[in-house]
mmCIF file of C-alpha atoms in Angstrom:
data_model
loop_
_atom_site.group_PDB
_atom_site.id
_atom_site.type_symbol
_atom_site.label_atom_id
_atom_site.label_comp_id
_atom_site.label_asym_id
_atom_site.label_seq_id
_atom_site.Cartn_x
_atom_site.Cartn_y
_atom_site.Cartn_z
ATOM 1 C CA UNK A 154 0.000 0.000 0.000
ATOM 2 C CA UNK A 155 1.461 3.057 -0.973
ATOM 3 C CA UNK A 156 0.324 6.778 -1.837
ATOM 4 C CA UNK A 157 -0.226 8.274 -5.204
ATOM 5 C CA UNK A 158 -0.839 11.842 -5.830
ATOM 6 C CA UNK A 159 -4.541 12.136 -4.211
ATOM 7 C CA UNK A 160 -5.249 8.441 -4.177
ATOM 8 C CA UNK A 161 -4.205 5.683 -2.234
ATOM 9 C CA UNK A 162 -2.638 2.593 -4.218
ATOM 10 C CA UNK A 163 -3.859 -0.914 -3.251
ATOM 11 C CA UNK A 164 -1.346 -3.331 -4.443
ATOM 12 C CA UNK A 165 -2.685 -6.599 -2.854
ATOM 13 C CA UNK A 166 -6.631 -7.806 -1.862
ATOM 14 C CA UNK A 167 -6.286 -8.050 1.663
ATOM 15 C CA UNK A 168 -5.019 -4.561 1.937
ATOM 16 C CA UNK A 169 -8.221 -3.451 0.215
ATOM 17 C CA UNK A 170 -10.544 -5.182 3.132
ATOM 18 C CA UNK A 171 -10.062 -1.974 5.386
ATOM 19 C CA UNK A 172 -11.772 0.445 2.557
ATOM 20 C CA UNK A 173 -14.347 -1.328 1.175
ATOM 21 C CA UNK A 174 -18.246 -1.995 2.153
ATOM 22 C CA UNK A 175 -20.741 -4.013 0.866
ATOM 23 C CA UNK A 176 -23.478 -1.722 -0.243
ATOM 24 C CA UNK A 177 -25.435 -3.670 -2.919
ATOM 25 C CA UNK A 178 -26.598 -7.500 -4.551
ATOM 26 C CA UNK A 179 -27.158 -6.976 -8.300
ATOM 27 C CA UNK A 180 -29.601 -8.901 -10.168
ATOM 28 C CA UNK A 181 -29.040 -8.918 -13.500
ATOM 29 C CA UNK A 182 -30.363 -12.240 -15.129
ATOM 30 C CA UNK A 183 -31.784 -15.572 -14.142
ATOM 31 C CA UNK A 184 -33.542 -17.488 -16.111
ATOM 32 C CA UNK A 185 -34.405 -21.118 -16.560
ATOM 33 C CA UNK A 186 -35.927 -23.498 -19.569
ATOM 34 C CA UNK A 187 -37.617 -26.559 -19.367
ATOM 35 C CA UNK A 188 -35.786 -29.061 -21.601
ATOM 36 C CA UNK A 189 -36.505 -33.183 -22.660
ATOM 37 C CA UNK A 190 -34.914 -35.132 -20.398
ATOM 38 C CA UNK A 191 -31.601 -35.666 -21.625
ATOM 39 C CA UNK A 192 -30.184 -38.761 -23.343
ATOM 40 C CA UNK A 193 -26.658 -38.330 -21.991
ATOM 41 C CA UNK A 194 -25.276 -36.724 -18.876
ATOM 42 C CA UNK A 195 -25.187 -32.693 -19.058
ATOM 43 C CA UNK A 196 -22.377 -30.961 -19.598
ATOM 44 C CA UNK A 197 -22.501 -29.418 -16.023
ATOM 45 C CA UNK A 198 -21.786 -26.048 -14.719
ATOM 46 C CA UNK A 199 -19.876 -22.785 -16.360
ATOM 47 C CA UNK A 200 -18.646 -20.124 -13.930
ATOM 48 C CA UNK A 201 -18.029 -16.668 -15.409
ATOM 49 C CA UNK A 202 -16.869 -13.305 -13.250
ATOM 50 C CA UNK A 203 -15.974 -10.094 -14.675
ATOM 51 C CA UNK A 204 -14.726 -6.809 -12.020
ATOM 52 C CA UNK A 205 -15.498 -3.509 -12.960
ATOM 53 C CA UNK A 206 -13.746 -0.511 -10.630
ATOM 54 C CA UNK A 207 -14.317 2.984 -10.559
ATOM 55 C CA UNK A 208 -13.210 5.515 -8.451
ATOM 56 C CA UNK A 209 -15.253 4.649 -5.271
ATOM 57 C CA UNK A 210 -16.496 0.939 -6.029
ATOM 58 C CA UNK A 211 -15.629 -2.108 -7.518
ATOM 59 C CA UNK A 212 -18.464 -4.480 -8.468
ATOM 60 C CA UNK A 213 -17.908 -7.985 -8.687
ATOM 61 C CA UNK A 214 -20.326 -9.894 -11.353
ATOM 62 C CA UNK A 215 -20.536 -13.439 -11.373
ATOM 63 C CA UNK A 216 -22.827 -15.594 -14.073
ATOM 64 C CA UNK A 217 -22.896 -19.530 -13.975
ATOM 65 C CA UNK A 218 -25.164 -21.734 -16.424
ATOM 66 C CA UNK A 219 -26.287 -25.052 -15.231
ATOM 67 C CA UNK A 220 -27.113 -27.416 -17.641
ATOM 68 C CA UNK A 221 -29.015 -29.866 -15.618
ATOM 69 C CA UNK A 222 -30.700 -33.086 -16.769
ATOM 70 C CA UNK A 223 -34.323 -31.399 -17.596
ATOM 71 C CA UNK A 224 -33.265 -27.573 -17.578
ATOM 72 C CA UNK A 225 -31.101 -24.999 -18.671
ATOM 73 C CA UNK A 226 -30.458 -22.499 -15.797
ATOM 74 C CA UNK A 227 -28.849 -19.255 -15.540
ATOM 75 C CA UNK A 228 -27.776 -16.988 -13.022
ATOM 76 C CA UNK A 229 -25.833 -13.287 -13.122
ATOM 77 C CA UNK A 230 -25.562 -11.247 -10.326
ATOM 78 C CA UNK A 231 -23.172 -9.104 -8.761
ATOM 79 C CA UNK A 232 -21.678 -7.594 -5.511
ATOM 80 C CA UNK A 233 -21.060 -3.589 -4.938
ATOM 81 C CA UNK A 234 -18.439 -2.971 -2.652
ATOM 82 C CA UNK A 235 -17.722 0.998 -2.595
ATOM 83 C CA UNK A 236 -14.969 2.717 -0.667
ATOM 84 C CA UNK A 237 -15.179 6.091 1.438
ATOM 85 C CA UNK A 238 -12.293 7.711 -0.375
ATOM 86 C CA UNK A 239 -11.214 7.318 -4.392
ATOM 87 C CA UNK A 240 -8.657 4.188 -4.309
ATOM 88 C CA UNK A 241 -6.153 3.004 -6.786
ATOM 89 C CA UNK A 242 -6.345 -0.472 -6.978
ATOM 90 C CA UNK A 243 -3.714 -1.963 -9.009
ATOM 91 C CA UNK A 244 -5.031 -4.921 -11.554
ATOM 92 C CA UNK A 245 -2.980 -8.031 -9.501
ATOM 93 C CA UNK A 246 -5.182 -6.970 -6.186
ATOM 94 C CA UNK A 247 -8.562 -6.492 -8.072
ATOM 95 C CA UNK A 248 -7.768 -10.318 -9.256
ATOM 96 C CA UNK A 249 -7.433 -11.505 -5.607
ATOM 97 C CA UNK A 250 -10.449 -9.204 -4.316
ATOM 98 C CA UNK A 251 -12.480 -10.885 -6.695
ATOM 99 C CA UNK A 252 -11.501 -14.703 -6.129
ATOM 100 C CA UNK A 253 -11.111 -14.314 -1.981
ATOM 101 C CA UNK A 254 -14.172 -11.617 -1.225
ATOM 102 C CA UNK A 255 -16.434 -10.715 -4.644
ATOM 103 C CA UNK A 256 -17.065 -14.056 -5.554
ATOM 104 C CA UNK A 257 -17.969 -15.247 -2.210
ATOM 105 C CA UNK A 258 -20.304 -12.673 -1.212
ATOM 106 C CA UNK A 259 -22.090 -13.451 -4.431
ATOM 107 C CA UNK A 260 -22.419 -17.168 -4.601
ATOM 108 C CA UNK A 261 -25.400 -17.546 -1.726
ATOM 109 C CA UNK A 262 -27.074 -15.715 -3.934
ATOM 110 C CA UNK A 263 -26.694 -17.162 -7.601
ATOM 111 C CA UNK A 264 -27.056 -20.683 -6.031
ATOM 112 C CA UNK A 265 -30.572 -19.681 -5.056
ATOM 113 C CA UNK A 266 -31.360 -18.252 -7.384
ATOM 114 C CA UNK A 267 -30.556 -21.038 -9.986
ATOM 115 C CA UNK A 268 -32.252 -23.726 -6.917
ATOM 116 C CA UNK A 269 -35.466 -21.608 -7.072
ATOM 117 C CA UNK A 270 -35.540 -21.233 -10.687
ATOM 118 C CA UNK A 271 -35.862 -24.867 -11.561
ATOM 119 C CA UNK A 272 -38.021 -25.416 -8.140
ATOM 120 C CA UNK A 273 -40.404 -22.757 -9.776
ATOM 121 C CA UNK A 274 -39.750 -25.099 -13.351
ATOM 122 C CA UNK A 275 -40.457 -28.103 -11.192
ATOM 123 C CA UNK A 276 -37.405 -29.601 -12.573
ATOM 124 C CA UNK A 277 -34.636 -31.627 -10.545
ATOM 125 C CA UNK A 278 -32.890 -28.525 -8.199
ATOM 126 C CA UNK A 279 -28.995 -28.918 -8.713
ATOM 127 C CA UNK A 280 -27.655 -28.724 -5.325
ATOM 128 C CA UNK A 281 -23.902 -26.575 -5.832
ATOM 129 C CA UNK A 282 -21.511 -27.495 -4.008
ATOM 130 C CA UNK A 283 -19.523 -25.142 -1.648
ATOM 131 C CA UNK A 284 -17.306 -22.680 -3.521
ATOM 132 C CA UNK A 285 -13.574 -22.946 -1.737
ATOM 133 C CA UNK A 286 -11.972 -19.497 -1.290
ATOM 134 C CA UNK A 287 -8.793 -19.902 -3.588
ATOM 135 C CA UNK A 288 -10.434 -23.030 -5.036
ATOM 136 C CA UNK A 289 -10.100 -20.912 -8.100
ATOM 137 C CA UNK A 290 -8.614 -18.709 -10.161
ATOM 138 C CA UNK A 291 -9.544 -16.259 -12.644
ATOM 139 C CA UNK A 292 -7.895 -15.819 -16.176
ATOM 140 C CA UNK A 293 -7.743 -12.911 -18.077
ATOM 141 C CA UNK A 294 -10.166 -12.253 -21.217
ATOM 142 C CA UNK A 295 -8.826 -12.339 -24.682
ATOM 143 C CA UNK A 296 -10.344 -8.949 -25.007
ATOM 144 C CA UNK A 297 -8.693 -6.859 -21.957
ATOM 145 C CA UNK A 298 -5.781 -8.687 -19.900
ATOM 146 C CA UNK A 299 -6.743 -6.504 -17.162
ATOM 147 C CA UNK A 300 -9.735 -8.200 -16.910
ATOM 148 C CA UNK A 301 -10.480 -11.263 -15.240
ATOM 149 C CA UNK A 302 -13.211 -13.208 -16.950
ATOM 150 C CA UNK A 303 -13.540 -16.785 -16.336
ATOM 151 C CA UNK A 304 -13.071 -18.876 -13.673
ATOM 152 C CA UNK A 305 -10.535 -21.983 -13.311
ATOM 153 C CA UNK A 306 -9.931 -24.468 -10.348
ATOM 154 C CA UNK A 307 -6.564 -24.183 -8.930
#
């Protein structure tokens, strides 16, 4: 942690913890389609995340589509976490933010949400298993390197 001009730097996650609160769950899809039962097993679960950071938040958006034996599910939603003062967060500590704290605080809800979807369906519910802090790590896009985009188990 060191300071810039007007702005203090954040060079690691953890030293971000002190700044930051979490002032918002974003919904921003969930859907679910009944589908024929499936002749062969589904292809399971993928687990997007993208971090956007502005001066006084960084939001942390995760979207994971189930493919379950009688329904495709989907689920995007993200976390707010804003800061009292404008921070400079460099891109390595945004990563780790986002895999130890972001993607955390936003799984309780996107498993829900894809449970109650297919409850709603009245298809089988895919139970998700517990998400590990550090159980995975997030690449960058192809588009901006800067920005961490998918997730991979470590």
């Amino acid at each position: 942690m060191t300071s810039g001009s007007d702005r203090l730097e954040i060079a690691a996650g953890a030293d971000l913890l002190p700044y930051v609160d979490l002032t918002d769950i974003r919904t921003y899809e969930i859907r679910g389609s009944r589908v024929g039962e499936r002749l062969s097993d589904p292809d399971g679960q993928a687990l997007g995340v993208q971090v956007r950071v502005e001066e006084t938040s960084i939001e942390v958006r995760v979207r994971l589509e189930v493919q379950a034996v009688d329904a495709d599910l989907l689920a995007d939603v993200a976390a707010v976490f804003t800061f009292a003062q404008p921070l400079n967060i460099v891109a390595p500590a945004q990563t780790e933010f986002a895999e130890l704290v972001g993607v955390m605080a936003v799984f309780p809800f996107i498993r829900e949400a894809i449970h109650g979807t297919a409850a709603r369906l009245g298809t089988s519910r895919p139970v998700l298993g517990l998400l590990h802090a550090g159980g995975f790590r997030l690449q960058p896009s192809n588009d901006d390197e800067s920005e961490p985009v998918a997730a991979e188990p470590s």
